[in-house]
Short mmCIF file of C-alpha atoms in Angstrom, two decimals:
data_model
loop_
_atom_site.label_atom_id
_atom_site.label_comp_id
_atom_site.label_asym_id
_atom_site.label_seq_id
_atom_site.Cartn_x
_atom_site.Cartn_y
_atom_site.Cartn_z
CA UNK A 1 135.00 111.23 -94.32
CA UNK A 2 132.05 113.07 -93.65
CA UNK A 3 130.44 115.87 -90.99
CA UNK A 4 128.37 114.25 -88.40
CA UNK A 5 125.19 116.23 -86.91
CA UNK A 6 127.69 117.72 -84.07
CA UNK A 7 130.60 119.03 -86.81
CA UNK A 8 132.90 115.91 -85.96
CA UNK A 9 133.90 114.28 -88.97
CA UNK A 10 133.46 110.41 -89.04
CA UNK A 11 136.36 108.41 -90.56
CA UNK A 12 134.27 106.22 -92.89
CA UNK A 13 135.93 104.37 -95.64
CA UNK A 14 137.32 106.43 -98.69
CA UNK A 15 138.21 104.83 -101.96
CA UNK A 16 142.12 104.14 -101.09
CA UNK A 17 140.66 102.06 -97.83
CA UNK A 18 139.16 99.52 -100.33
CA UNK A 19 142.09 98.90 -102.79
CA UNK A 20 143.91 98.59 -99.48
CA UNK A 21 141.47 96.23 -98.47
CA UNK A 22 141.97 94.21 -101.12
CA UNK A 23 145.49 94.27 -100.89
CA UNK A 24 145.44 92.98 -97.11
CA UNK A 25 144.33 89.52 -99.76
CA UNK A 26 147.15 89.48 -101.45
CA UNK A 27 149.54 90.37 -98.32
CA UNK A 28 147.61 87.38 -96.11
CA UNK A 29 148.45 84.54 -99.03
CA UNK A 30 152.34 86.11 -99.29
CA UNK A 31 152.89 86.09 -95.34
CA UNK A 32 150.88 82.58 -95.27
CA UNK A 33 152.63 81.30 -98.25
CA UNK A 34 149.74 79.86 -99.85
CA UNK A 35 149.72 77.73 -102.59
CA UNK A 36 148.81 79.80 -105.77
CA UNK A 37 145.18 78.55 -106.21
CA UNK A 38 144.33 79.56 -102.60
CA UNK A 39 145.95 83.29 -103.24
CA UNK A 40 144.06 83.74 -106.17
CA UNK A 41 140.87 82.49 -103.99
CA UNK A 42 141.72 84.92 -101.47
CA UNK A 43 142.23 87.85 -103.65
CA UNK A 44 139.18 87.33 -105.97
CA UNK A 45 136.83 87.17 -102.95
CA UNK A 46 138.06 90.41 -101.38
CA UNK A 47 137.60 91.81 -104.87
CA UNK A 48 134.45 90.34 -105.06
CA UNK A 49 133.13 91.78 -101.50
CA UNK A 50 134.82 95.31 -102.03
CA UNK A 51 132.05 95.59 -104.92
CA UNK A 52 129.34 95.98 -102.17
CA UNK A 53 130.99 98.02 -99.46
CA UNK A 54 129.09 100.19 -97.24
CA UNK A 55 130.79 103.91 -97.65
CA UNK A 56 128.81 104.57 -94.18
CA UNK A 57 130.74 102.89 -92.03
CA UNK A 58 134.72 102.46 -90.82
CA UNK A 59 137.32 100.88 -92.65
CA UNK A 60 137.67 98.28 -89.75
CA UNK A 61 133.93 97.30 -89.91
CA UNK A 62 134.20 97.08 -93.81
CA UNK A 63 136.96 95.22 -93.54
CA UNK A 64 135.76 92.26 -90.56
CA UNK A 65 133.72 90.29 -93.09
CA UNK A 66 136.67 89.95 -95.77
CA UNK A 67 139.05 88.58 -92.85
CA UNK A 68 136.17 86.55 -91.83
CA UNK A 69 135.54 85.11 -95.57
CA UNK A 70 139.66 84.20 -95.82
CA UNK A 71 139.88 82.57 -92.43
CA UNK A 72 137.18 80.14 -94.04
CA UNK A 73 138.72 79.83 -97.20
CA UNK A 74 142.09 78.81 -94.87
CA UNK A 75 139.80 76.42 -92.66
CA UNK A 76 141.61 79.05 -89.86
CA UNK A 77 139.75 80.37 -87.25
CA UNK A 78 143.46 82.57 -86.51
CA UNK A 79 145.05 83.07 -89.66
CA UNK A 80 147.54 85.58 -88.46
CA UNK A 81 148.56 82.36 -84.85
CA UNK A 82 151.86 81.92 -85.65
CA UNK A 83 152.98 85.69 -87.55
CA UNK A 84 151.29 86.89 -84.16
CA UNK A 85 153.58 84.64 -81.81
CA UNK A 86 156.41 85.75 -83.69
CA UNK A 87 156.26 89.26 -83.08
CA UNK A 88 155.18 89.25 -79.39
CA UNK A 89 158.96 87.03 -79.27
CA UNK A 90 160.81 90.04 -81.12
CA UNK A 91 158.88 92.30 -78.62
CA UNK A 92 159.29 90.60 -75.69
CA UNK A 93 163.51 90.47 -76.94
CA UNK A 94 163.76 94.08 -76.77
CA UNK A 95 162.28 94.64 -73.46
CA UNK A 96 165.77 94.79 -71.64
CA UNK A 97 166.76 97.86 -73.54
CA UNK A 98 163.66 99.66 -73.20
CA UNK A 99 163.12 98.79 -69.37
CA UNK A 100 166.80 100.10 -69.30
CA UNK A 101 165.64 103.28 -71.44
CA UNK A 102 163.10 103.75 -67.99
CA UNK A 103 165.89 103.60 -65.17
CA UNK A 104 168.16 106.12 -66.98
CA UNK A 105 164.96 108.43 -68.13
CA UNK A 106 164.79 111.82 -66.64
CA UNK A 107 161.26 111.87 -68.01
CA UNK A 108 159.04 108.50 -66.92
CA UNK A 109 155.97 109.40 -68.85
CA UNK A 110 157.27 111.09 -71.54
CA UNK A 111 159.41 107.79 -72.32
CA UNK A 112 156.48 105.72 -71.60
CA UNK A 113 154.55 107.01 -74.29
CA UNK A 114 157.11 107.05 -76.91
CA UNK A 115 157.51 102.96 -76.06
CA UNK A 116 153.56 102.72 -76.56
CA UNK A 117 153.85 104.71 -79.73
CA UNK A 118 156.93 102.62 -81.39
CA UNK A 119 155.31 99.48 -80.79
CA UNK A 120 152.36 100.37 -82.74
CA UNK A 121 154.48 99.82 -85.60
CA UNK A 122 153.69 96.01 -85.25
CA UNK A 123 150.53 96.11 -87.63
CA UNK A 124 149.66 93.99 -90.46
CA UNK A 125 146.88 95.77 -91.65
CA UNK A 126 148.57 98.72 -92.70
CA UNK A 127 149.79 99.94 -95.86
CA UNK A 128 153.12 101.15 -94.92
CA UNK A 129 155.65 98.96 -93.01
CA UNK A 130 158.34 99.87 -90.64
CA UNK A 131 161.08 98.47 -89.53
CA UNK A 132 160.83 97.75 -85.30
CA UNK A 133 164.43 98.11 -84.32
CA UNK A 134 164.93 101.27 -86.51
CA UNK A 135 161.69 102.69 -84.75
CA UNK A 136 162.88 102.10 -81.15
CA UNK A 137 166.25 103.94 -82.19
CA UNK A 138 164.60 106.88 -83.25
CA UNK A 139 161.49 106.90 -81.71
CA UNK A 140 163.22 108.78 -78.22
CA UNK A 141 164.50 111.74 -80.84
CA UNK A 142 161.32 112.20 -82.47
CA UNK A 143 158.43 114.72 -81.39
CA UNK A 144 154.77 114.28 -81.66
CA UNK A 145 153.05 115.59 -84.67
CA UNK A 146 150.28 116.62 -82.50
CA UNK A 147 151.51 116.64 -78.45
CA UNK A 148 148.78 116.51 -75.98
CA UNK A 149 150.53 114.58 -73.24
CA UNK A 150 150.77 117.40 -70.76
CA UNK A 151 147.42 117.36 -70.86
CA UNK A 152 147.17 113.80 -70.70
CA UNK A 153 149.39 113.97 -67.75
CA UNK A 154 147.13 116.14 -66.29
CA UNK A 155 143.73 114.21 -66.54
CA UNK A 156 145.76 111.30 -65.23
CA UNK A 157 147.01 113.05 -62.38
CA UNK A 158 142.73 113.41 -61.47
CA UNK A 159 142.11 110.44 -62.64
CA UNK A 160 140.46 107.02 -60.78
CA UNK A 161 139.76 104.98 -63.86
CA UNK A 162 141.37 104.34 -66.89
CA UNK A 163 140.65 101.65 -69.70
CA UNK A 164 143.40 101.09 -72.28
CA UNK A 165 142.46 99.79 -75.96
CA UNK A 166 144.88 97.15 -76.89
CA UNK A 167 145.93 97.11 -80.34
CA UNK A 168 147.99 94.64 -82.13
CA UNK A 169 149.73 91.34 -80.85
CA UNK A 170 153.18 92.34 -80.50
CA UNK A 171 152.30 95.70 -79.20
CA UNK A 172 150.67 94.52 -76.16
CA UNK A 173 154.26 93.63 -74.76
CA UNK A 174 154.97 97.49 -74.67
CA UNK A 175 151.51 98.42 -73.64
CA UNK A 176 151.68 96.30 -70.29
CA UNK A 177 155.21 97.92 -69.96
CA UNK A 178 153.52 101.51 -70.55
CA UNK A 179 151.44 100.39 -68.05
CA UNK A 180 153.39 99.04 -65.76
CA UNK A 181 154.86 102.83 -66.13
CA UNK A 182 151.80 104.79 -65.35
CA UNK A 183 150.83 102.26 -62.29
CA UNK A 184 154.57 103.56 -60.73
CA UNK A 185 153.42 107.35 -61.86
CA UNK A 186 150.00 106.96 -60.99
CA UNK A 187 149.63 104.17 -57.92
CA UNK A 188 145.88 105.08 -56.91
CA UNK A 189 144.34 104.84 -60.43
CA UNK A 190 142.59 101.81 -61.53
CA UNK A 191 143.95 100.68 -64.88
CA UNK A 192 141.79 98.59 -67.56
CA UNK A 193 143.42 96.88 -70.86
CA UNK A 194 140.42 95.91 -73.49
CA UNK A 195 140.92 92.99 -75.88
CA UNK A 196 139.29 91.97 -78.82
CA UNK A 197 136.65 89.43 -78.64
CA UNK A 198 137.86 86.93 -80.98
CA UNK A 199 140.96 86.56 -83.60
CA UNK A 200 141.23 89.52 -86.11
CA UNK A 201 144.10 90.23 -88.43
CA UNK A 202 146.94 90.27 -85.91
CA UNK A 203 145.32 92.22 -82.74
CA UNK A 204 145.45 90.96 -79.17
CA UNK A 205 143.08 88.67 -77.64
CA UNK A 206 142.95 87.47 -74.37
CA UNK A 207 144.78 84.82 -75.58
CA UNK A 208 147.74 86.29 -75.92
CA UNK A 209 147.67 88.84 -73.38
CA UNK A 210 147.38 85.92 -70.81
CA UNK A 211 150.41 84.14 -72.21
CA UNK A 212 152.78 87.41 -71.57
CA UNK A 213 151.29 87.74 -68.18
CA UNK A 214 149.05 91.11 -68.97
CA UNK A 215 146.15 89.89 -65.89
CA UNK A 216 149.27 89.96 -63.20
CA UNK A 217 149.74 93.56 -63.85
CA UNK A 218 145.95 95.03 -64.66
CA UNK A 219 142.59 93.57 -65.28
CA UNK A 220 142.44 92.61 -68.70
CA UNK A 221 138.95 92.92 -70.37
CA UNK A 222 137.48 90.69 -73.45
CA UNK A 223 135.80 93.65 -74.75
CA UNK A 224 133.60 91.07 -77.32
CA UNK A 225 134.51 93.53 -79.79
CA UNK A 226 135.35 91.24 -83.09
CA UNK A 227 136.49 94.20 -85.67
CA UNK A 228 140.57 95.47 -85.54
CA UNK A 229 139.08 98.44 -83.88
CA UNK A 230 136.23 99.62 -81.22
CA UNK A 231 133.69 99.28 -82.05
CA UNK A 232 131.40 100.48 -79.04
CA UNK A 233 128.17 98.88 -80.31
CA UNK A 234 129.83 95.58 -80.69
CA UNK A 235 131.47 95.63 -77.48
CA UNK A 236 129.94 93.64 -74.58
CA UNK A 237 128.16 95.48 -71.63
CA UNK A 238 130.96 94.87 -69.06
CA UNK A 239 133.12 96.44 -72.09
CA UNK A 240 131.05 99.31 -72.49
CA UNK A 241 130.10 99.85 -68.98
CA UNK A 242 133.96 100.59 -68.11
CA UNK A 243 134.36 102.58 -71.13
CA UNK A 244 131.52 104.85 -70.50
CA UNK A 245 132.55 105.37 -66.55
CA UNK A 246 136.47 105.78 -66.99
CA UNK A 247 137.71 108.85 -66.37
CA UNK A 248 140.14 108.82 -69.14
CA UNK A 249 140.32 105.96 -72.41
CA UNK A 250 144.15 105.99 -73.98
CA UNK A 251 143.46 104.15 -77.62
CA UNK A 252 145.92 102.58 -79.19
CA UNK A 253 146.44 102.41 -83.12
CA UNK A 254 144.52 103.88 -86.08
CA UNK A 255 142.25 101.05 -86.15
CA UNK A 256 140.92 102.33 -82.15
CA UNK A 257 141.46 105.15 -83.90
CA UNK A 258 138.82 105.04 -86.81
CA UNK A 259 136.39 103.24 -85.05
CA UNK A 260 135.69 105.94 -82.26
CA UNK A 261 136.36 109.13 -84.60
CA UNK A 262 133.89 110.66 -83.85
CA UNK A 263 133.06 108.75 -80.60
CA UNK A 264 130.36 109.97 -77.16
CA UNK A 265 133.50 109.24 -74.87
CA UNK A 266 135.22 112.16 -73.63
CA UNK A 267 138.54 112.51 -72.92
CA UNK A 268 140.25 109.60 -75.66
CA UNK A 269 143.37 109.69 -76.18
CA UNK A 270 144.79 108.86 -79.43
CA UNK A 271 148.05 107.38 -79.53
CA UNK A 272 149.49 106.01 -82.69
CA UNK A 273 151.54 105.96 -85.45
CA UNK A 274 150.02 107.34 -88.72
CA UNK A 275 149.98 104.51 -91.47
CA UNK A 276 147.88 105.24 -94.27
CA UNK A 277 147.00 108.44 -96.27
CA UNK A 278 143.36 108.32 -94.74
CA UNK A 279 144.32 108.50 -91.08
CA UNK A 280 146.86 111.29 -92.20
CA UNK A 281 144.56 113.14 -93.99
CA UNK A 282 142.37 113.23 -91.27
CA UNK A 283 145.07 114.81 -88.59
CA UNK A 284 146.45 116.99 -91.04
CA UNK A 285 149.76 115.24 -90.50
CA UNK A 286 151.97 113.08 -92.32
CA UNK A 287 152.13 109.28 -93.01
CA UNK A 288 155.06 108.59 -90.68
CA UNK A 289 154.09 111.15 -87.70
CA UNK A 290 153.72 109.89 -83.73
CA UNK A 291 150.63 111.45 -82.42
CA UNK A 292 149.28 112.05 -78.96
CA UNK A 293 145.83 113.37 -79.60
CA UNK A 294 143.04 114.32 -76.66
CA UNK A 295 139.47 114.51 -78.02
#
């Protein structure tokens, strides 16, 4: 990390983000089940690019051109198609009980949030794995690390405009639920959900967001963005242009996270799961913490 010109300290890559680079190699030919020629391919060329990483920028922009350089060596423009499918079925199974979890809540946002934290724990990027079913029992008992949703509540409550950064595939089936939520809580504000531009690890495209239905409820926004995080430079103008006039942004994930840490939007919500030692470090939390972070 290091101090920007206005004291805001800029998640760049540390060492641990590049051996966990590399190991995204190894964990791509295991979930894939490559033959062994193709892992060793895979590995060797993340090894290979980590030697010339750039230390000033985020681990999601470092970490683009090695997905990039594996999709080609697996002749797979979506390497992550199927594991992606897969988990927006298991998500889309356990919408019953948290839809149910709604009707008997005495506290609509509060429960909202907590259903677009635990489905941030669909992420294939990350170093630490967790279990989806054993989140969403626990996940309604467990307090933010760092709480800023009254204050998020109150924004919303002067709010017109509000653009949503979709995370992973998987998680967008509780983010159109969260939103879904809000609309009922919030019926005059104008809600936004931003995609990425094209097929990156396992986050949500338009592709997917179409298939579950996402455009029926808000309008859903190819942001052009092609890293697993926002990157506002890459985004497209229509993409930026909402960004820069919504009242409030609500990111989603650590890779949203990184990428606009600091960022010249004001107020972003963080909300996400902490994954990785770097992310933690950077909250002073704990790998393991829900967080609901204004900046």
């Amino acid at each position: 990390m290091e101090q920007n010109h206005r004291g805001a300290y800029k998640l760049n890559i540390a060492p641990a983000c590049v051996e966990c680079i590399v190991n995204q190699a190894e964990r791509v030919a295991s979930t894939l089940h490559v033959d062994p020629n193709t892992a060793d391919k895979l590995v060797e060329t993340a090894k290979a690019m980590s030697k010339n990483f750039s230390f000033s920028k985020t681990p999601p922009e470092v970490a683009t051109p090695v997905y990039e350089a594996m999709a080609k060596i697996l002749h797979k423009e979506d390497i992550y198609e199927e594991i992606k499918a897969l988990s927006t079925k298991k998500a889309l199974s356990l919408l019953p009980s948290l839809q149910k979890r709604l009707e008997e809540s005495k506290d609509l946002f509060t429960t909202s949030l907590k259903i677009a934290v635990a489905g941030n724990v669909i992420d294939l990027a990350s170093e630490m794995r967790f279990d989806l079913d054993e989140e969403l029992a626990k996940i309604f008992d467990t307090d933010f690390a760092i709480d800023d949703s009254k204050k998020l509540k109150t924004l919303l409550k002067k709010s017109n405009s509000v653009v949503v950064l979709g995370d992973n595939a998987g998680e967008h089936v509780f983010d159109k639920l969260f939103i879904q939520t809000l609309q009922q809580l919030y019926p005059d504000i104008k809600f936004y959900y931003f995609v990425r531009g094209k097929p990156i690890i396992n986050d949500v495209t338009l592709k997917e967001a179409k298939e579950i239905g996402f455009d029926e409820v808000c309008d859903v926004i190819d942001s052009g963005v092609d890293t697993p995080g926002f990157v506002y430079k890459r985004a497209n103008k229509q993409a930026r242009e909402l960004f820069d006039q919504a009242d409030v942004v609500i990111s989603k994930g650590m890779g949203n996270y990184e990428c606009l840490t600091p960022s010249h939007k004001s107020p972003i919500a963080f909300l996400l799961k902490v994954k990785c030692n770097v992310v933690a470090e950077s909250l002073n939390q704990n790998t393991g913490d829900i967080i609901c972070k204004i900046i």
